Coordinates of C-alpha atoms and ligand atoms in Angstrom, one line a residue:
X1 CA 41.9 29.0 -53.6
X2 CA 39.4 26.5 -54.6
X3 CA 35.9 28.2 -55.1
X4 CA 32.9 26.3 -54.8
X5 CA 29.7 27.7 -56.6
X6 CA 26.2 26.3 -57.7
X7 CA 24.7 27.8 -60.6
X8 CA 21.2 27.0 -58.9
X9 CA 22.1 30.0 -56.4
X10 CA 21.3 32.6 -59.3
X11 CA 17.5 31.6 -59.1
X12 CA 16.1 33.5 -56.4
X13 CA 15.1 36.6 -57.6
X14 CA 12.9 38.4 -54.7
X15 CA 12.3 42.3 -53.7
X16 CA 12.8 43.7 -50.3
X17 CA 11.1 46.8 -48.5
X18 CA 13.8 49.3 -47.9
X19 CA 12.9 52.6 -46.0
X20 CA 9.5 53.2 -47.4
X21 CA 9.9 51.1 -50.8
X22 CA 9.5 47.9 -52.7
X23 CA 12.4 47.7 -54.6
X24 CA 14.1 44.7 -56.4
X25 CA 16.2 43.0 -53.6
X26 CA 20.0 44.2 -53.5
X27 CA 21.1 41.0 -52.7
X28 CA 20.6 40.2 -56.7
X29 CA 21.8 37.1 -58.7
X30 CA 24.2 39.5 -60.3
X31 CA 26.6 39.7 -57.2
X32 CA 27.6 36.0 -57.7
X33 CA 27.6 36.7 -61.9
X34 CA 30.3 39.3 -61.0
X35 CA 32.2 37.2 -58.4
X36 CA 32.1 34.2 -60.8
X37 CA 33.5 36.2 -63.9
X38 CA 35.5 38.0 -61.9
X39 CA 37.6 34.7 -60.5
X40 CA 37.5 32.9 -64.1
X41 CA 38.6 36.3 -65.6
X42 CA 41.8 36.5 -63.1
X43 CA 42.7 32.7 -63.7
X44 CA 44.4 32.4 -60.3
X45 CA 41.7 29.8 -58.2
X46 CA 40.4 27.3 -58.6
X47 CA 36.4 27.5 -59.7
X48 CA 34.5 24.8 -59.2
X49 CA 30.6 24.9 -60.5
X50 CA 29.1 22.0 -58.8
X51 CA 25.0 21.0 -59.2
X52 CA 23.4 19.2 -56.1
X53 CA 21.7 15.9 -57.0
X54 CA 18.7 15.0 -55.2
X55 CA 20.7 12.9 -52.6
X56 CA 22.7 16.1 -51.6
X57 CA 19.5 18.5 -51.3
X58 CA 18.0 15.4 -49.2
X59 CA 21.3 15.3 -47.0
X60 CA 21.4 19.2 -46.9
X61 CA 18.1 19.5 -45.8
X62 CA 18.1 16.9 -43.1
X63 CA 21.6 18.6 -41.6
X64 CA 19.6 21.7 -41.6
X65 CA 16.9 20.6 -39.4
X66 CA 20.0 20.6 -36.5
X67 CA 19.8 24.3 -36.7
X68 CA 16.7 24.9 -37.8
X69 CA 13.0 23.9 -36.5
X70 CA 11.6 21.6 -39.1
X71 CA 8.2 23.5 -39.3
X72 CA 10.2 26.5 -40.6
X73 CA 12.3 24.7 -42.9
X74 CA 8.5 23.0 -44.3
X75 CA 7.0 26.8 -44.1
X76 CA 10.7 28.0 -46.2
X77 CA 9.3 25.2 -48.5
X78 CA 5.9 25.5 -49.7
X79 CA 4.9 28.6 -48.5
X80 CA 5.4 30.0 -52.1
X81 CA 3.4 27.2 -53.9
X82 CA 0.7 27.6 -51.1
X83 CA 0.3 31.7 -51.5
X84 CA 0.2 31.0 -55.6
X85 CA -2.6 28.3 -55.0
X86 CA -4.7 30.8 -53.1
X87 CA -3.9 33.6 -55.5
X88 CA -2.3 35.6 -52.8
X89 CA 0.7 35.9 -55.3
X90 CA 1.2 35.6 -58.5
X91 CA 4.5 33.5 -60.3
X92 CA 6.4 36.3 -60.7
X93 CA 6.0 38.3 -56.9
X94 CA 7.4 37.3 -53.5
X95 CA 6.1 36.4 -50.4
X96 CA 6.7 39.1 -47.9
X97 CA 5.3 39.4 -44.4
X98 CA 2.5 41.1 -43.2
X99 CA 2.0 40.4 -39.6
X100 CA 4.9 39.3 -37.2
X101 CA 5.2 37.7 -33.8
X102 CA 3.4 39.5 -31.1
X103 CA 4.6 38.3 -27.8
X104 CA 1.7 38.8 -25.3
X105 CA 1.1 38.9 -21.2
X106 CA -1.9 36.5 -21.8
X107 CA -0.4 34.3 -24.2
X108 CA 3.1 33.4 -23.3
X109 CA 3.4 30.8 -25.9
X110 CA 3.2 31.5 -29.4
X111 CA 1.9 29.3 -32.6
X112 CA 2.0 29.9 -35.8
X113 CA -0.8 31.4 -37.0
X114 CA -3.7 29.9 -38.8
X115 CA -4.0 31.4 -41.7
X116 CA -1.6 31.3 -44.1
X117 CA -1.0 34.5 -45.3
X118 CA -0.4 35.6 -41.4
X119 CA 2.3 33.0 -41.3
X120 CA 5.0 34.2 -43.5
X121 CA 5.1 36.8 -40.5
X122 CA 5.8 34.5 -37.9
X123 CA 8.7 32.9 -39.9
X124 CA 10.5 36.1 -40.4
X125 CA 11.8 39.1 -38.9
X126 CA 11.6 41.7 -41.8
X127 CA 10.8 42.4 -44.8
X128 CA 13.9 42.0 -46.6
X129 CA 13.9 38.3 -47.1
X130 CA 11.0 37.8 -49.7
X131 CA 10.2 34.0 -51.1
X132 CA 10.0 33.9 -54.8
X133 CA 8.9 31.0 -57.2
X134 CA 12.5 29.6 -57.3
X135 CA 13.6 30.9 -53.7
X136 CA 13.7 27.2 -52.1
X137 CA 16.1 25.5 -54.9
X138 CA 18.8 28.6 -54.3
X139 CA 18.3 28.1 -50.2
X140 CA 19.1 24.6 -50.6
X141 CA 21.9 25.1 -53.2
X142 CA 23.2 27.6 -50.8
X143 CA 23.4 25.4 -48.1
X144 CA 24.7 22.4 -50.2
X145 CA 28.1 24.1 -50.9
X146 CA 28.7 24.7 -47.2
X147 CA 27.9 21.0 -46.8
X148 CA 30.0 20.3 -49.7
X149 CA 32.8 22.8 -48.5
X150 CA 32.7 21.1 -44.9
X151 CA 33.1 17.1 -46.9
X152 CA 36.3 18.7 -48.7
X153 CA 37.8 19.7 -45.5
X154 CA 36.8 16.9 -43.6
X155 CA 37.8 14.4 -46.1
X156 CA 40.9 16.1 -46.6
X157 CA 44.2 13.8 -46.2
X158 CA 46.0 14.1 -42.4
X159 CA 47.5 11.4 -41.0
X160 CA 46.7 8.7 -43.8
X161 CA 48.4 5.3 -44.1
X162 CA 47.0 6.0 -48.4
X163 CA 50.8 6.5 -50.2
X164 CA 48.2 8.3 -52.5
X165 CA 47.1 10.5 -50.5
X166 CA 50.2 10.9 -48.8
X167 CA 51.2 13.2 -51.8
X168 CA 48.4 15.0 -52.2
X169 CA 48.9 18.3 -50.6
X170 CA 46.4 18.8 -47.6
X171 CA 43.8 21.4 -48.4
X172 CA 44.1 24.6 -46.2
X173 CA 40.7 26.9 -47.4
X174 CA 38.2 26.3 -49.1
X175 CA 35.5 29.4 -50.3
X176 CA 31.8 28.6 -51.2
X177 CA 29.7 31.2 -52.9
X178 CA 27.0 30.5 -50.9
X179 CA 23.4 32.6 -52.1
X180 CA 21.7 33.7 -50.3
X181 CA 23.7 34.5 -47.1
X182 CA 23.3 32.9 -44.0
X183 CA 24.2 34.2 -40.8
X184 CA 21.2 36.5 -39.9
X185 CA 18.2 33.7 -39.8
X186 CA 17.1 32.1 -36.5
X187 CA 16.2 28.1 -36.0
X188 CA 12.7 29.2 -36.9
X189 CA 12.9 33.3 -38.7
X190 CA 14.1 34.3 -42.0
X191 CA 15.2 38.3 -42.4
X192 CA 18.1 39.6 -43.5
X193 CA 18.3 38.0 -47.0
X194 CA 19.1 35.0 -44.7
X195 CA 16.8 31.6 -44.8
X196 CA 19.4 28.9 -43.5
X197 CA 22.6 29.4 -41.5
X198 CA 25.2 28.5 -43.7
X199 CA 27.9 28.8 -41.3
X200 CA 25.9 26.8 -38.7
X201 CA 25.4 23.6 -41.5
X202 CA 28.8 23.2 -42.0
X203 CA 29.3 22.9 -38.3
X204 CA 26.9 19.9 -38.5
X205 CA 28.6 18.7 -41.3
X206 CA 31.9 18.4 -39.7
X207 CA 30.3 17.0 -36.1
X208 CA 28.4 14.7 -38.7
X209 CA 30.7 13.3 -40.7
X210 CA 33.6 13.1 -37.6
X211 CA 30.6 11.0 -36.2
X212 CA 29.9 8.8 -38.6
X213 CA 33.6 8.1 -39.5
X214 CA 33.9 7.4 -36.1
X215 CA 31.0 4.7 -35.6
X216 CA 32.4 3.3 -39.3
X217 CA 36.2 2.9 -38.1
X218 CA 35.9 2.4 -34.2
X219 CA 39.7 1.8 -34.1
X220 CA 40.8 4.6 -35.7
X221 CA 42.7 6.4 -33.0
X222 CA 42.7 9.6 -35.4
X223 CA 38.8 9.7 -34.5
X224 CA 39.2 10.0 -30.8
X225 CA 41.1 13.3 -31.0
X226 CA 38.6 15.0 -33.4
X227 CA 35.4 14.0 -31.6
X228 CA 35.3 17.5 -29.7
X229 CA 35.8 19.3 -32.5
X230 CA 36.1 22.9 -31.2
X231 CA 35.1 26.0 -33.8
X232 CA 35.8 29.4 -34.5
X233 CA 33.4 32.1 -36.3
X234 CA 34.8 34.9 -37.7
X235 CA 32.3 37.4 -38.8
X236 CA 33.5 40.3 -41.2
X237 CA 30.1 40.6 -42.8
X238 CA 29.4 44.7 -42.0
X239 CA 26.3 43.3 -40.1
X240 CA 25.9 41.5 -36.7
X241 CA 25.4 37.6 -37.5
X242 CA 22.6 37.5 -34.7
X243 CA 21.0 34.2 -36.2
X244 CA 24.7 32.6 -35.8
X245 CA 25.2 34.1 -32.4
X246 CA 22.3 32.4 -31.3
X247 CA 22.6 29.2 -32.8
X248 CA 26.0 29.0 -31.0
X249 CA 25.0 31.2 -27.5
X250 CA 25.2 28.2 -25.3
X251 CA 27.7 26.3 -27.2
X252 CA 30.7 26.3 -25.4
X253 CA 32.6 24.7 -28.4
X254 CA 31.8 27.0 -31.0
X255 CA 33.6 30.6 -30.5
X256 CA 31.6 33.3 -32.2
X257 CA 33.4 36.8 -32.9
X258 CA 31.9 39.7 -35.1
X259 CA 33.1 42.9 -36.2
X260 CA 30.3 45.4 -37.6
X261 CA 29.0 48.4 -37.9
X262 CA 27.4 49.4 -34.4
X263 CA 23.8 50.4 -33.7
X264 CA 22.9 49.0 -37.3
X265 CA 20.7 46.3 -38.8
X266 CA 19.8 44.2 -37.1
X267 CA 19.7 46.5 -34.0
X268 CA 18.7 44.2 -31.3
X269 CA 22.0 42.5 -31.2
X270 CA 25.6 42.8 -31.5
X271 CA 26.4 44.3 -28.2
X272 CA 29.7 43.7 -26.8
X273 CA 28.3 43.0 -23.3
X274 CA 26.5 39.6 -25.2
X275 CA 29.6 37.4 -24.3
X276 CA 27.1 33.9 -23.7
X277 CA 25.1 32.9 -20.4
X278 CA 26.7 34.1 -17.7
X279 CA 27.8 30.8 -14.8
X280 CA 28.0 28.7 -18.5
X281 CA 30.9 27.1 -19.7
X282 CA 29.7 28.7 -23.2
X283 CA 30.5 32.6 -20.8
X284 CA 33.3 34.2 -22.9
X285 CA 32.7 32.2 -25.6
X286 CA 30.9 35.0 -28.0
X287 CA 33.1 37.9 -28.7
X288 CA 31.3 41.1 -29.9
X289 CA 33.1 44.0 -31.2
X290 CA 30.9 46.9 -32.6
X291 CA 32.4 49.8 -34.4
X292 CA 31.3 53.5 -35.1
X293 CA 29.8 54.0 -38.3
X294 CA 32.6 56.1 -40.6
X295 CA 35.2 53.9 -39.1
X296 CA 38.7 53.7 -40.8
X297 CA 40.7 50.9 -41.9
X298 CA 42.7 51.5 -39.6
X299 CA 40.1 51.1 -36.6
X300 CA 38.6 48.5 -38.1
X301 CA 42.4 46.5 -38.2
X302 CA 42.6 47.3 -34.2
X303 CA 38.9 45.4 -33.5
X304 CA 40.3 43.1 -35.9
X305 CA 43.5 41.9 -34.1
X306 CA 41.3 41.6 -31.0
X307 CA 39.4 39.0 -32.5
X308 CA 42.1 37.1 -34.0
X309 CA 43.9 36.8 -30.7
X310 CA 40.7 35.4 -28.6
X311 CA 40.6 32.8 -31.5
X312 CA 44.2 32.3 -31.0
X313 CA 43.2 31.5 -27.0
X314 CA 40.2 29.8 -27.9
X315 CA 42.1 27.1 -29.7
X316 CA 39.9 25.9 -32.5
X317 CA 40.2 22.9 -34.8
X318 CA 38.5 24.9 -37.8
X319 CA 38.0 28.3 -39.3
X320 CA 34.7 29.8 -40.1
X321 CA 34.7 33.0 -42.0
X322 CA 31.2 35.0 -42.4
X323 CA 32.6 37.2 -45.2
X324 CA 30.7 40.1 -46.5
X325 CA 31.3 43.0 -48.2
X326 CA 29.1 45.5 -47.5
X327 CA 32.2 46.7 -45.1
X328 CA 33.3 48.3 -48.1
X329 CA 33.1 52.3 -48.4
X330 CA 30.5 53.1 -51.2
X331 CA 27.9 50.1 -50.2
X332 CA 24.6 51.0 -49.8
X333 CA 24.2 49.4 -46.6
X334 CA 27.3 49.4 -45.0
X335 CA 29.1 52.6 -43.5
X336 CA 33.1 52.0 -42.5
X337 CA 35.8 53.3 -44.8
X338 CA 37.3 50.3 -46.4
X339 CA 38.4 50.2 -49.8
X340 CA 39.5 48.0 -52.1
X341 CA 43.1 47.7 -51.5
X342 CA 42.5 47.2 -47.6
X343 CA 40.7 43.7 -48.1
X344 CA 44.0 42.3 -49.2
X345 CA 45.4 43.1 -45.7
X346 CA 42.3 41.7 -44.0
X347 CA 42.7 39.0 -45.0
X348 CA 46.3 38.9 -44.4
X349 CA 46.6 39.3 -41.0
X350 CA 43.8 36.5 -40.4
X351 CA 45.8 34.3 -42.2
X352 CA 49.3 35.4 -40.8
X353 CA 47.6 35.0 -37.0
X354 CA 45.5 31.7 -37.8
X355 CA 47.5 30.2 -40.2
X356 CA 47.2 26.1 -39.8
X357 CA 43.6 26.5 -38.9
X358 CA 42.0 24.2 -41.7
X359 CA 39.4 27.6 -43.0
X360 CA 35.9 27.4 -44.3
X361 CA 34.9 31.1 -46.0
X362 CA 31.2 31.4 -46.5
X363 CA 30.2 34.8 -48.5
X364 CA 27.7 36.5 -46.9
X365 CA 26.4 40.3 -47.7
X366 CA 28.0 43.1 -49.9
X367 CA 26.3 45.0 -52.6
X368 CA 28.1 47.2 -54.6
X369 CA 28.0 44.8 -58.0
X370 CA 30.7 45.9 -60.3
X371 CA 33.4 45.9 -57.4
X372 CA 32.7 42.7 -55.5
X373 CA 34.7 40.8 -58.2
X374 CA 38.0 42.9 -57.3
X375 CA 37.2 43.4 -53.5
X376 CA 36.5 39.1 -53.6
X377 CA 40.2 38.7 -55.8
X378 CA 42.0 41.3 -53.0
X379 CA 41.0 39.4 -50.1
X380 CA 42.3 36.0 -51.5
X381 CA 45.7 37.5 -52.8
X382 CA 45.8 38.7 -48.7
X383 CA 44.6 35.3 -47.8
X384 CA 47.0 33.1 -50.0
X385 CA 50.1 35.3 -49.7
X386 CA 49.9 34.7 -46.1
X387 CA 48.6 30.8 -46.4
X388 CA 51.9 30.0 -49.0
X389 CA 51.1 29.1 -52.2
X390 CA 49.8 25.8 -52.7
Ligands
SP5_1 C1 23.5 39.4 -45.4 C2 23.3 40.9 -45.2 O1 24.2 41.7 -45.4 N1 22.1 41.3 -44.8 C3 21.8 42.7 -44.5 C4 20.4 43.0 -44.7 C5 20.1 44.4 -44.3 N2 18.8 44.9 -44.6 C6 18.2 46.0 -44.0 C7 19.0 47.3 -44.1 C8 18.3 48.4 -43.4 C9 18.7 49.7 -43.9 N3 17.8 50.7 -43.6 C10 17.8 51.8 -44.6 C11 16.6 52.7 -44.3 C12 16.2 53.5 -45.6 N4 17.3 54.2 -46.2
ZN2 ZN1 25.7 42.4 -44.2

């Protein structure tokens, strides 16, 4: 499997509230150390540490602001340098919330608030998702290898006329190591360790570059076919991916489908009755399937198949995998019964039922350190035994 990670990712460095404490955040810089030397140590994929130059980060940012308001993306920004400025933090700390949005009878339309310090509350929904001195450079190297992972595909040989490229073997999947995770932010709050939506910029990359290929070869008839690009999400992340589910609600080309733990963060969403508006073309086109907490493999493999057959009827020209692995049994924030071995099969019957969808794998959650490595290497034997070597 080619693996795409940014050493830039390891920066942010923040702390979260959990239960009644400030602890140091558990989604740490270590989890992608252990991935890393975990995937160099087994010497079966393909690693590939990129850096994004200032034309990427510019690029990144501006597909963003399809997803996300471009006050929040400005507030994601500075808000760090502003707090230090004012000695509200110092270099090492975080900003964490204080205050958050208060919906009102006698003020139906909310602002952000004046004062600074009050703000980092309207731009999140918890206080997991702390801004730290280097926060903003790992968001946007985050996103970047989702851009970059969407390019590869897109730019990846079909139908071409190039004898070159004729013989290069099409790629099939491509994983980015994207940190932090994406799929719980809004268009305009942070929370869950999430600050943009990953899965959501590589969507605009794809609509972006089929776009722009189009308007640069008009006669291409290839372009035509692809200009209605339809997209399915598979989220395996253990918690509901409530900031993609609403990024995509209305979409009727974009199929959203979730399996997680059920009642758990982050509790307002995730209900299987959310299947998009209702008289909407988008109706039927968000699939949620919440499980009891202390589920089995075995249970989870039955919600599992579900999903992978409304893809199947969906008919999608690309793969979106939220992957997380806080599904597995000892995390700290996760509660089914999957262990180690059981990733390989995961990931094994998703490729065996969607197996020439061209598949973009975004990492998400998962926080047991010193087995992410082996869990990560199980699911892409699982993934590549079904795909064929290649
Ligand atoms: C990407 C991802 O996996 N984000 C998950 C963030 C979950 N954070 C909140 C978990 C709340 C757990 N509550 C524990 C209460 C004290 N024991
Ligand atoms: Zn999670």
């Amino acid at each position: 499997m080619l693996i795409l990670h940014d050493e830039t990712t390891l920066l942010h460095d923040t702390v979260e509230l959990l239960g009644a404490k400030l602890i140091p955040a558990q989604e740490s810089p270590a989890r992608i150390k252990a991935i890393v030397d975990a995937v160099k140590h087994s010497g079966n994929h393909e690693l590939r540490t990129i850096s994004a130059s200032e034309e990427d980060q510019k690029t990144t940012i501006a597909l963003a602001k399809a997803n996300h308001k471009p006050e929040y993306i400005e507030h994601i920004q500075n808000v760090f340098s502003q707090w230090l400025k004012e000695g509200l933090v110092e270099a090492h700390e975080s900003v964490l919330p204080e205050c958050f949005r208060l919906q009102n009878v006698a003020n139906a339309k909310l602002r952000p608030p004046k004062d600074i310090y009050a703000r980092a509350g309207y731009y999140a929904f918890d206080m997991s998702t702390g801004i730290s001195k280097n926060s903003w450079q790992s968001i946007v190297a985050s996103a970047n290898l989702a851009v970059q992972a969407a390019l590869l595909m897109a730019e990846a040989p079909t139908n071409s006329k190039n004898p070159f490229q004729q013989n290069s073997p099409k790629l099939k999947s491509v994983l980015a190591l994207c940190r932090p995770p994406g799929h719980h932010c809004t268009g305009s709050q942070a929370g869950g360790y999430c600050y943009l939506n990953n899965i959501a910029i590589t969507i605009t990359t794809f609509r972006q570059f089929t776009h722009s290929q189009r308007l640069r070869r008009p006669s291409n008839p290839n372009f035509a076919s692809v200009s209605t690009l339809k997209f399915a999400i598979l989220d395996l992340d253990f918690h509901h991916g409530n900031g993609t589910q609403e990024q995509f609600y209305m979409d009727p080309t974009v199929f959203y489908t979730s399996i997680h733990g059920q009642d758990e963060f982050p509790y307002y969403t995730g209900a299987a009755s959310e299947q998009g508006p209702s008289n909407s073309p988008a109706f039927g086109t968000n699939l949620n399937l919440p499980l009891k907490t202390g589920s089995s493999f075995e249970e989870y493999l039955a919600k599992l198949h579900i999903a992978l057959s409304a893809i199947q009827q969906f008919g999608a020209d690309h793969l979106l995998v939220s992957l997380g692995f806080d599904t597995f049994h000892t995390d700290p924030l996760g509660k089914f019964q999957i262990e180690t071995q059981d990733y390989k099969v995961m990931a094994k019957t998703v490729r065996a039922m969607l197996k020439n969808l061209p598949a973009v794998i975004l990492l998400e959650g998962g926080y047991v350190v010193d087995r992410l490595g082996e869990n990560l290497l199980s699911f892409l034997a699982g993934w590549e035994e079904a795909e064929g070597a290649s």
